[in-house]
Amino acid sequence: MNLIKKLRRQFILLATLAIFIIVAGALGLINMMGFYAMREHCLDTMTYITQNGGTMPSRYHPSDTASWGKDFFPGITWPEDTPEFAYQTRYFSLRLDSSGRITAVNVKNIVAFSEEQAVEFARIALASPSGSGFLQKNKARYGFMKTTLEDGSTLLVILDCTREFSDVHTFLSYSVWFGFFCIILYVLIFAFLSKRAIAPFVKNLENQKRFITNASHELKTPLAIISVNAEAMEMMNGKNQWTEGIIKQVRRMSGLISHLILLSKAGEATRAQLQFLSFPVKDMFARLKEDFDLLAKDQGKKLTLSAEDGLTARSDEKYLSEILHILLDNAVKYCDDGGTILLSAEKGKKKDTLRLSVSNDYKDGKDLDYSRFFERFYRNDESHNSKKTGYGIGLSIARELSFLLSIPLTVEYKDGRIAFVMIVKTK
């Protein structure tokens, strides 16, 4: 059933969205923490080099500098805790006097820069307004730290952080793929188990539809007997307000039963049962006019048609005609006294489309909540004291049938007229 498939898709979609938010949030937080820990590690290393006058001793003492990562992850062995760390660290430093003149350059611990290249790259770091940060040269990443010493001179330390950035980037790539794999696996498992999850709802819906169908058929017999008896009483005793009231309410109940059956069948129908054929729109309009022209005239309203010759629609004519039948019934019912109902067809804005609309004068429709018009059993007059007869399910049936035909059905209000619009394909 279309409703069950739609429910299952929405169920899977919402579950997928939830797991995506959880996985993305968790992996995003982990990667942010990893990047922040890497950044603090580079800054700590540059701080230690600065404290030692621009050079790193052969033995690094990590306790001399604070480390966010070590405070957050106690007990872990970090690279700077090993004897080889000082020899693995690639950096260079420059000292400038108070006038900004370079007085010393140390490039002993790096091979990517000569003294001239180091000075040229250092000028970029010195031009930065911040005291520390990161720069990129080709594919390499370098951290820098500027420190003003007590004698007014400036010490600049530039550290090669390429490996650290590469590790963070690699972890990010693996985490993205891991998260993507987890989401796909979750969706597959959830899609497999979703049938069991919605099984109670499906069973309840099937029982509900079975009850509506059976009850509707069972009610038809006593209603027919009541109607026949009321008509017999009229024949014997003549018409009176009691027999007319009985017959009127019997017809109303029969109409409600027919609508309930149609609504139930609309939810059970599938596109495989439809017959999509091309047919002339004017012929269908002529048949609809025959059904509603007299009804409109009896209520002092006017029904008009507007359709060019040669316009065709490609759809299931039976169901499309049923939608228009419901919309016309609604239009005649709610059209202002002396107003006009217009059934029109014109070429759509997109190629090979047709715009079908049913509109009517409706001066009281300016401030209505049109988002609720297609809800089952919804009526604008909730007091049920309106003189307009109806059950509040006609538009709901029209929407169900439009979903079945894959035709968007919308409602709009402009210049005192309400219009229900459908965009139908012509090929």
Short mmCIF file of C-alpha atoms in Angstrom, two decimals, residues 32-408:
data_model
loop_
_atom_site.label_atom_id
_atom_site.label_comp_id
_atom_site.label_asym_id
_atom_site.label_seq_id
_atom_site.Cartn_x
_atom_site.Cartn_y
_atom_site.Cartn_z
CA MET A 32 38.23 19.24 16.43
CA MET A 33 39.81 17.93 19.61
CA GLY A 34 42.56 16.26 17.56
CA PHE A 35 43.27 19.45 15.62
CA TYR A 36 43.32 21.53 18.79
CA ALA A 37 45.67 19.03 20.49
CA MET A 38 47.99 19.12 17.44
CA ARG A 39 47.98 22.93 17.42
CA GLU A 40 48.77 23.10 21.13
CA HIS A 41 51.55 20.55 20.67
CA CYS A 42 53.20 22.69 17.97
CA LEU A 43 52.83 25.86 20.05
CA ASP A 44 54.27 24.09 23.11
CA THR A 45 57.28 22.96 21.07
CA MET A 46 57.90 26.47 19.73
CA THR A 47 57.50 27.87 23.25
CA TYR A 48 60.16 25.46 24.52
CA ILE A 49 62.56 26.41 21.69
CA THR A 50 61.95 30.10 22.46
CA GLN A 51 62.67 29.57 26.15
CA ASN A 52 66.00 28.03 25.17
CA GLY A 53 67.10 30.98 23.06
CA GLY A 54 66.05 29.63 19.64
CA THR A 55 67.53 26.15 19.91
CA MET A 56 66.30 22.84 21.26
CA PRO A 57 68.52 20.91 23.66
CA SER A 58 69.37 17.34 22.76
CA ARG A 59 67.09 16.23 25.56
CA TYR A 60 63.60 17.75 25.56
CA HIS A 61 62.01 18.19 29.00
CA PRO A 62 58.25 18.22 28.38
CA SER A 63 57.49 19.16 31.98
CA ASP A 64 58.88 22.62 31.24
CA THR A 65 55.81 23.51 29.12
CA ALA A 66 52.08 23.07 29.64
CA SER A 67 50.24 20.76 27.30
CA TRP A 68 46.44 20.71 26.82
CA GLY A 69 46.62 17.20 25.38
CA LYS A 70 48.53 15.80 28.37
CA ASP A 71 46.11 17.34 30.81
CA PHE A 72 43.17 15.93 28.88
CA PHE A 73 44.67 12.49 28.15
CA PRO A 74 46.86 11.58 31.15
CA GLY A 75 48.94 8.41 31.00
CA ILE A 76 49.57 8.51 27.23
CA THR A 77 53.16 8.42 25.93
CA TRP A 78 53.67 11.46 23.71
CA PRO A 79 56.36 11.85 20.98
CA GLU A 80 58.18 14.58 22.91
CA ASP A 81 58.64 12.17 25.81
CA THR A 82 61.08 10.08 23.73
CA PRO A 83 64.87 10.76 23.44
CA GLU A 84 64.64 11.02 19.64
CA PHE A 85 62.12 13.83 19.62
CA ALA A 86 64.71 16.63 19.74
CA TYR A 87 66.45 15.18 16.66
CA GLN A 88 63.19 14.67 14.75
CA THR A 89 62.03 18.26 15.23
CA ARG A 90 62.72 20.45 12.18
CA TYR A 91 62.86 24.19 12.79
CA PHE A 92 64.86 27.37 12.29
CA SER A 93 65.08 30.62 14.24
CA LEU A 94 66.02 34.25 13.67
CA ARG A 95 66.95 37.04 16.08
CA LEU A 96 66.26 40.70 15.29
CA ASP A 97 67.51 43.75 17.19
CA SER A 98 65.24 46.53 18.44
CA SER A 99 65.45 48.31 15.06
CA GLY A 100 64.22 45.17 13.20
CA ARG A 101 67.61 44.23 11.71
CA ILE A 102 68.36 40.48 11.54
CA THR A 103 71.38 39.72 13.72
CA ALA A 104 71.40 35.91 13.74
CA VAL A 105 69.98 33.05 11.68
CA ASN A 106 69.95 29.40 12.82
CA VAL A 107 69.12 26.89 10.05
CA LYS A 108 71.13 23.96 11.45
CA ASN A 109 68.01 21.96 12.23
CA ILE A 110 66.26 22.17 8.87
CA VAL A 111 67.25 21.33 5.27
CA ALA A 112 64.26 22.82 3.44
CA PHE A 113 65.61 26.38 3.85
CA SER A 114 68.90 28.08 3.20
CA GLU A 115 69.71 31.23 5.17
CA GLU A 116 68.39 33.44 2.34
CA GLN A 117 65.20 31.40 2.00
CA ALA A 118 64.76 31.39 5.77
CA VAL A 119 65.03 35.19 5.90
CA GLU A 120 62.57 35.60 3.02
CA PHE A 121 60.04 33.26 4.63
CA ALA A 122 60.56 34.90 8.02
CA ARG A 123 59.51 38.28 6.62
CA ILE A 124 56.09 36.79 5.85
CA ALA A 125 55.73 35.64 9.46
CA LEU A 126 56.98 38.98 10.79
CA ALA A 127 54.35 40.80 8.71
CA SER A 128 51.57 38.82 10.42
CA PRO A 129 49.70 40.86 13.06
CA SER A 130 49.43 37.83 15.40
CA GLY A 131 52.26 36.64 17.61
CA SER A 132 51.88 33.03 16.54
CA GLY A 133 50.15 31.03 13.85
CA PHE A 134 50.64 28.78 10.85
CA LEU A 135 51.81 29.39 7.28
CA GLN A 136 51.86 27.23 4.17
CA LYS A 137 54.65 26.93 1.62
CA ASN A 138 53.93 24.65 -1.31
CA LYS A 139 52.51 21.54 0.41
CA ALA A 140 54.36 22.06 3.70
CA ARG A 141 52.87 23.67 6.82
CA TYR A 142 54.94 25.73 9.25
CA GLY A 143 54.15 27.22 12.62
CA PHE A 144 55.71 30.49 13.76
CA MET A 145 56.07 32.27 17.10
CA LYS A 146 57.32 35.83 17.64
CA THR A 147 58.63 36.75 21.09
CA THR A 148 59.95 40.13 22.28
CA LEU A 149 62.83 39.62 24.70
CA GLU A 150 63.80 41.79 27.70
CA ASP A 151 66.55 43.64 25.80
CA GLY A 152 64.04 44.76 23.13
CA SER A 153 65.17 42.23 20.52
CA THR A 154 62.77 39.80 18.81
CA LEU A 155 63.16 36.04 18.53
CA LEU A 156 61.29 34.30 15.71
CA VAL A 157 60.92 30.52 15.74
CA ILE A 158 59.51 28.69 12.71
CA LEU A 159 58.65 24.99 13.15
CA ASP A 160 57.92 22.40 10.45
CA CYS A 161 54.43 21.07 11.32
CA THR A 162 53.81 19.22 8.05
CA ARG A 163 53.77 15.79 9.64
CA GLU A 164 51.36 16.89 12.38
CA PHE A 165 48.95 18.45 9.87
CA SER A 166 49.22 15.38 7.66
CA ASP A 167 48.32 13.11 10.58
CA VAL A 168 45.26 15.22 11.38
CA HIS A 169 44.20 15.26 7.71
CA THR A 170 44.67 11.48 7.44
CA PHE A 171 42.61 10.91 10.57
CA LEU A 172 39.90 13.21 9.19
CA SER A 173 39.79 11.25 5.90
CA TYR A 174 39.60 7.89 7.66
CA SER A 175 36.94 9.15 10.10
CA VAL A 176 34.78 10.48 7.22
CA TRP A 177 34.94 7.14 5.42
CA PHE A 178 34.33 5.29 8.68
CA GLY A 179 31.30 7.48 9.44
CA PHE A 180 29.97 7.02 5.89
CA PHE A 181 30.35 3.23 6.17
CA CYS A 182 28.60 3.22 9.56
CA ILE A 183 25.67 5.25 8.21
CA ILE A 184 25.28 3.00 5.15
CA LEU A 185 25.46 -0.12 7.32
CA TYR A 186 22.93 1.35 9.75
CA VAL A 187 20.53 2.26 6.93
CA LEU A 188 20.74 -1.26 5.45
CA ILE A 189 20.13 -2.91 8.82
CA PHE A 190 17.37 -0.47 9.73
CA ALA A 191 15.68 -0.88 6.33
CA PHE A 192 15.72 -4.64 6.86
CA LEU A 193 14.24 -4.37 10.35
CA SER A 194 11.84 -1.50 9.61
CA LYS A 195 9.13 -3.93 8.47
CA ARG A 196 9.02 -5.37 11.96
CA ALA A 197 9.05 -1.91 13.51
CA ILE A 198 5.95 -0.75 11.65
CA ALA A 199 4.23 -4.15 11.59
CA PRO A 200 1.80 -3.25 14.45
CA PHE A 201 0.84 -0.05 12.64
CA VAL A 202 0.33 -1.93 9.36
CA LYS A 203 -1.85 -4.51 11.09
CA ASN A 204 -3.88 -1.80 12.80
CA LEU A 205 -4.32 0.09 9.50
CA GLU A 206 -5.42 -3.05 7.68
CA ASN A 207 -7.93 -3.84 10.43
CA GLN A 208 -9.19 -0.27 10.27
CA LYS A 209 -9.70 -0.39 6.51
CA ARG A 210 -11.32 -3.81 6.74
CA PHE A 211 -13.69 -2.47 9.39
CA ILE A 212 -14.57 0.59 7.26
CA THR A 213 -15.24 -1.55 4.20
CA ASN A 214 -17.28 -4.17 6.06
CA ALA A 215 -19.19 -1.63 8.13
CA SER A 216 -19.97 0.44 5.04
CA HIS A 217 -21.41 -2.54 3.23
CA GLU A 218 -23.37 -3.61 6.31
CA LEU A 219 -24.83 -0.10 6.71
CA LYS A 220 -26.04 0.07 3.13
CA THR A 221 -28.78 -2.54 3.70
CA PRO A 222 -30.55 -0.89 6.68
CA LEU A 223 -30.20 2.52 5.04
CA ALA A 224 -31.84 1.18 1.88
CA ILE A 225 -34.68 -0.30 3.96
CA ILE A 226 -35.14 3.01 5.84
CA SER A 227 -35.21 4.91 2.55
CA VAL A 228 -37.78 2.53 1.01
CA ASN A 229 -39.98 2.68 4.11
CA ALA A 230 -39.82 6.49 4.17
CA GLU A 231 -40.80 6.66 0.51
CA ALA A 232 -43.66 4.21 1.14
CA MET A 233 -44.90 6.39 4.00
CA GLU A 234 -44.86 9.38 1.65
CA MET A 235 -46.89 7.46 -0.93
CA MET A 236 -49.50 6.51 1.65
CA ASN A 237 -49.68 9.65 3.76
CA GLY A 238 -48.18 12.27 1.50
CA LYS A 239 -44.97 14.24 1.99
CA ASN A 240 -44.25 15.83 5.34
CA GLN A 241 -41.24 17.29 7.13
CA TRP A 242 -40.48 14.02 8.96
CA THR A 243 -40.28 11.79 5.90
CA GLU A 244 -38.31 14.43 3.98
CA GLY A 245 -35.87 14.67 6.91
CA ILE A 246 -35.45 10.88 6.98
CA ILE A 247 -34.78 10.66 3.24
CA LYS A 248 -32.37 13.61 3.38
CA GLN A 249 -30.34 12.07 6.21
CA VAL A 250 -30.33 8.66 4.50
CA ARG A 251 -28.86 10.24 1.38
CA ARG A 252 -26.30 12.06 3.50
CA MET A 253 -25.28 8.83 5.23
CA SER A 254 -25.08 7.02 1.88
CA GLY A 255 -22.80 9.76 0.57
CA LEU A 256 -20.56 9.48 3.64
CA ILE A 257 -20.32 5.71 3.23
CA SER A 258 -19.37 6.07 -0.45
CA HIS A 259 -16.69 8.61 0.47
CA LEU A 260 -15.25 6.34 3.16
CA ILE A 261 -15.05 3.42 0.75
CA LEU A 262 -13.40 5.61 -1.89
CA LEU A 263 -10.90 6.94 0.67
CA SER A 264 -10.05 3.40 1.74
CA LYS A 265 -9.57 2.25 -1.87
CA ALA A 266 -7.46 5.30 -2.68
CA GLY A 267 -4.94 4.27 -0.03
CA GLU A 268 -4.85 0.67 -1.29
CA ALA A 269 -4.49 1.46 -5.01
CA THR A 270 -1.07 1.21 -6.65
CA ARG A 271 0.37 2.82 -9.79
CA ALA A 272 0.58 -0.63 -11.37
CA GLN A 273 -3.23 -0.67 -11.45
CA LEU A 274 -3.44 2.63 -13.33
CA GLN A 275 -3.82 3.13 -17.07
CA PHE A 276 -1.84 6.14 -18.25
CA LEU A 277 -3.24 7.15 -21.63
CA SER A 278 -3.56 10.41 -23.57
CA PHE A 279 -7.09 11.79 -23.84
CA PRO A 280 -8.72 15.11 -24.90
CA VAL A 281 -9.30 17.43 -21.97
CA LYS A 282 -12.39 19.07 -23.49
CA ASP A 283 -14.29 15.77 -23.58
CA MET A 284 -13.64 15.17 -19.91
CA PHE A 285 -14.66 18.75 -19.09
CA ALA A 286 -17.94 18.31 -21.03
CA ARG A 287 -18.88 15.27 -18.95
CA LEU A 288 -18.09 17.12 -15.71
CA LYS A 289 -20.18 20.10 -16.80
CA GLU A 290 -23.17 17.82 -17.37
CA ASP A 291 -22.82 16.51 -13.80
CA PHE A 292 -22.61 19.91 -12.09
CA ASP A 293 -24.26 22.46 -14.39
CA LEU A 294 -27.80 21.85 -13.11
CA LEU A 295 -26.63 21.72 -9.48
CA ALA A 296 -24.88 25.07 -9.85
CA LYS A 297 -27.89 26.68 -11.50
CA ASP A 298 -30.22 25.44 -8.75
CA GLN A 299 -28.04 27.30 -6.23
CA GLY A 300 -27.92 30.47 -8.32
CA LYS A 301 -24.29 29.97 -9.34
CA LYS A 302 -22.63 29.81 -12.75
CA LEU A 303 -20.31 27.03 -13.99
CA THR A 304 -18.01 27.94 -16.90
CA LEU A 305 -15.36 26.02 -18.84
CA SER A 306 -12.13 27.33 -20.31
CA ALA A 307 -10.04 24.97 -22.43
CA GLU A 308 -8.36 25.37 -25.80
CA ASP A 309 -9.10 22.92 -28.58
CA GLY A 310 -6.58 20.12 -28.98
CA LEU A 311 -5.32 20.08 -25.38
CA THR A 312 -4.56 16.57 -24.17
CA ALA A 313 -3.51 15.11 -20.84
CA ARG A 314 -1.64 11.89 -20.16
CA SER A 315 -2.85 10.26 -16.99
CA ASP A 316 -5.41 7.80 -15.68
CA GLU A 317 -8.60 9.48 -16.89
CA LYS A 318 -10.83 7.74 -14.35
CA TYR A 319 -8.89 8.91 -11.29
CA LEU A 320 -8.14 12.38 -12.70
CA SER A 321 -11.83 12.84 -13.46
CA GLU A 322 -12.64 11.74 -9.88
CA ILE A 323 -10.28 14.42 -8.49
CA LEU A 324 -11.93 17.12 -10.60
CA HIS A 325 -15.35 15.79 -9.59
CA ILE A 326 -14.45 16.24 -5.92
CA LEU A 327 -13.00 19.72 -6.52
CA LEU A 328 -16.09 20.83 -8.48
CA ASP A 329 -18.40 19.49 -5.79
CA ASN A 330 -16.41 21.47 -3.22
CA ALA A 331 -16.43 24.59 -5.47
CA VAL A 332 -20.20 24.52 -6.00
CA LYS A 333 -20.75 23.99 -2.29
CA TYR A 334 -18.57 26.89 -1.08
CA CYS A 335 -18.89 29.34 -3.96
CA ASP A 336 -20.44 32.69 -2.96
CA ASP A 337 -24.10 33.19 -3.81
CA GLY A 338 -24.35 34.37 -7.41
CA GLY A 339 -20.66 33.58 -7.93
CA THR A 340 -18.83 31.79 -10.72
CA ILE A 341 -17.12 28.40 -10.75
CA LEU A 342 -14.40 28.10 -13.38
CA LEU A 343 -12.98 24.81 -14.65
CA SER A 344 -9.97 25.69 -16.81
CA ALA A 345 -7.10 24.07 -18.67
CA GLU A 346 -4.09 25.83 -20.17
CA LYS A 347 -0.52 25.06 -21.16
CA GLY A 348 1.87 24.95 -18.21
CA LYS A 349 5.03 26.98 -17.79
CA LYS A 350 7.17 23.89 -18.28
CA LYS A 351 7.27 22.05 -21.58
CA ASP A 352 4.75 19.23 -22.07
CA THR A 353 2.68 20.19 -19.03
CA LEU A 354 -0.93 21.22 -18.56
CA ARG A 355 -2.32 23.43 -15.79
CA LEU A 356 -5.75 22.30 -14.61
CA SER A 357 -7.60 24.42 -12.08
CA VAL A 358 -10.96 24.60 -10.35
CA SER A 359 -11.68 28.04 -8.89
CA ASN A 360 -14.64 29.85 -7.40
CA ASP A 361 -15.59 33.13 -5.75
CA TYR A 362 -14.98 32.90 -2.01
CA LYS A 363 -14.96 36.26 -0.23
CA ASP A 364 -14.56 34.69 3.24
CA GLY A 365 -11.37 32.80 2.31
CA LYS A 366 -8.79 35.51 2.96
CA ASP A 367 -7.61 34.49 6.45
CA LEU A 368 -8.14 30.74 6.32
CA ASP A 369 -5.45 28.17 7.14
CA TYR A 370 -5.04 26.55 3.72
CA SER A 371 -2.32 24.21 4.99
CA ARG A 372 -5.06 22.17 6.74
CA PHE A 373 -7.48 21.93 3.82
CA PHE A 374 -6.34 18.43 2.87
CA GLU A 375 -6.54 16.98 6.39
CA ARG A 376 -9.09 14.23 6.86
CA PHE A 377 -12.37 15.35 8.45
CA TYR A 378 -11.14 18.96 8.66
CA ARG A 379 -13.79 21.64 8.15
CA ASN A 380 -13.23 25.36 8.53
CA ASP A 381 -16.48 25.68 10.47
CA GLU A 382 -15.55 23.52 13.47
CA SER A 383 -18.85 24.20 15.17
CA HIS A 384 -20.56 22.03 12.50
CA ASN A 385 -23.41 24.53 12.42
CA SER A 386 -22.66 25.59 8.86
CA LYS A 387 -25.38 25.21 6.27
CA LYS A 388 -22.78 23.67 3.96
CA THR A 389 -23.18 19.91 3.96
CA GLY A 390 -20.09 17.74 3.90
CA TYR A 391 -17.85 15.40 5.85
CA GLY A 392 -14.41 16.98 5.53
CA ILE A 393 -12.89 14.09 3.60
CA GLY A 394 -13.47 15.08 -0.03
CA LEU A 395 -10.27 17.14 -0.37
CA SER A 396 -8.38 14.44 1.53
CA ILE A 397 -9.48 11.90 -1.08
CA ALA A 398 -8.45 14.28 -3.86
CA ARG A 399 -4.98 14.64 -2.31
CA GLU A 400 -4.63 10.85 -1.94
CA LEU A 401 -5.57 10.34 -5.59
CA SER A 402 -3.19 13.11 -6.69
CA PHE A 403 -0.35 11.35 -4.85
CA LEU A 404 -1.29 8.15 -6.61
CA LEU A 405 -1.11 9.88 -10.00
CA SER A 406 2.09 11.77 -9.03
CA ILE A 407 0.30 15.06 -9.75
CA PRO A 408 0.93 17.96 -7.36
#
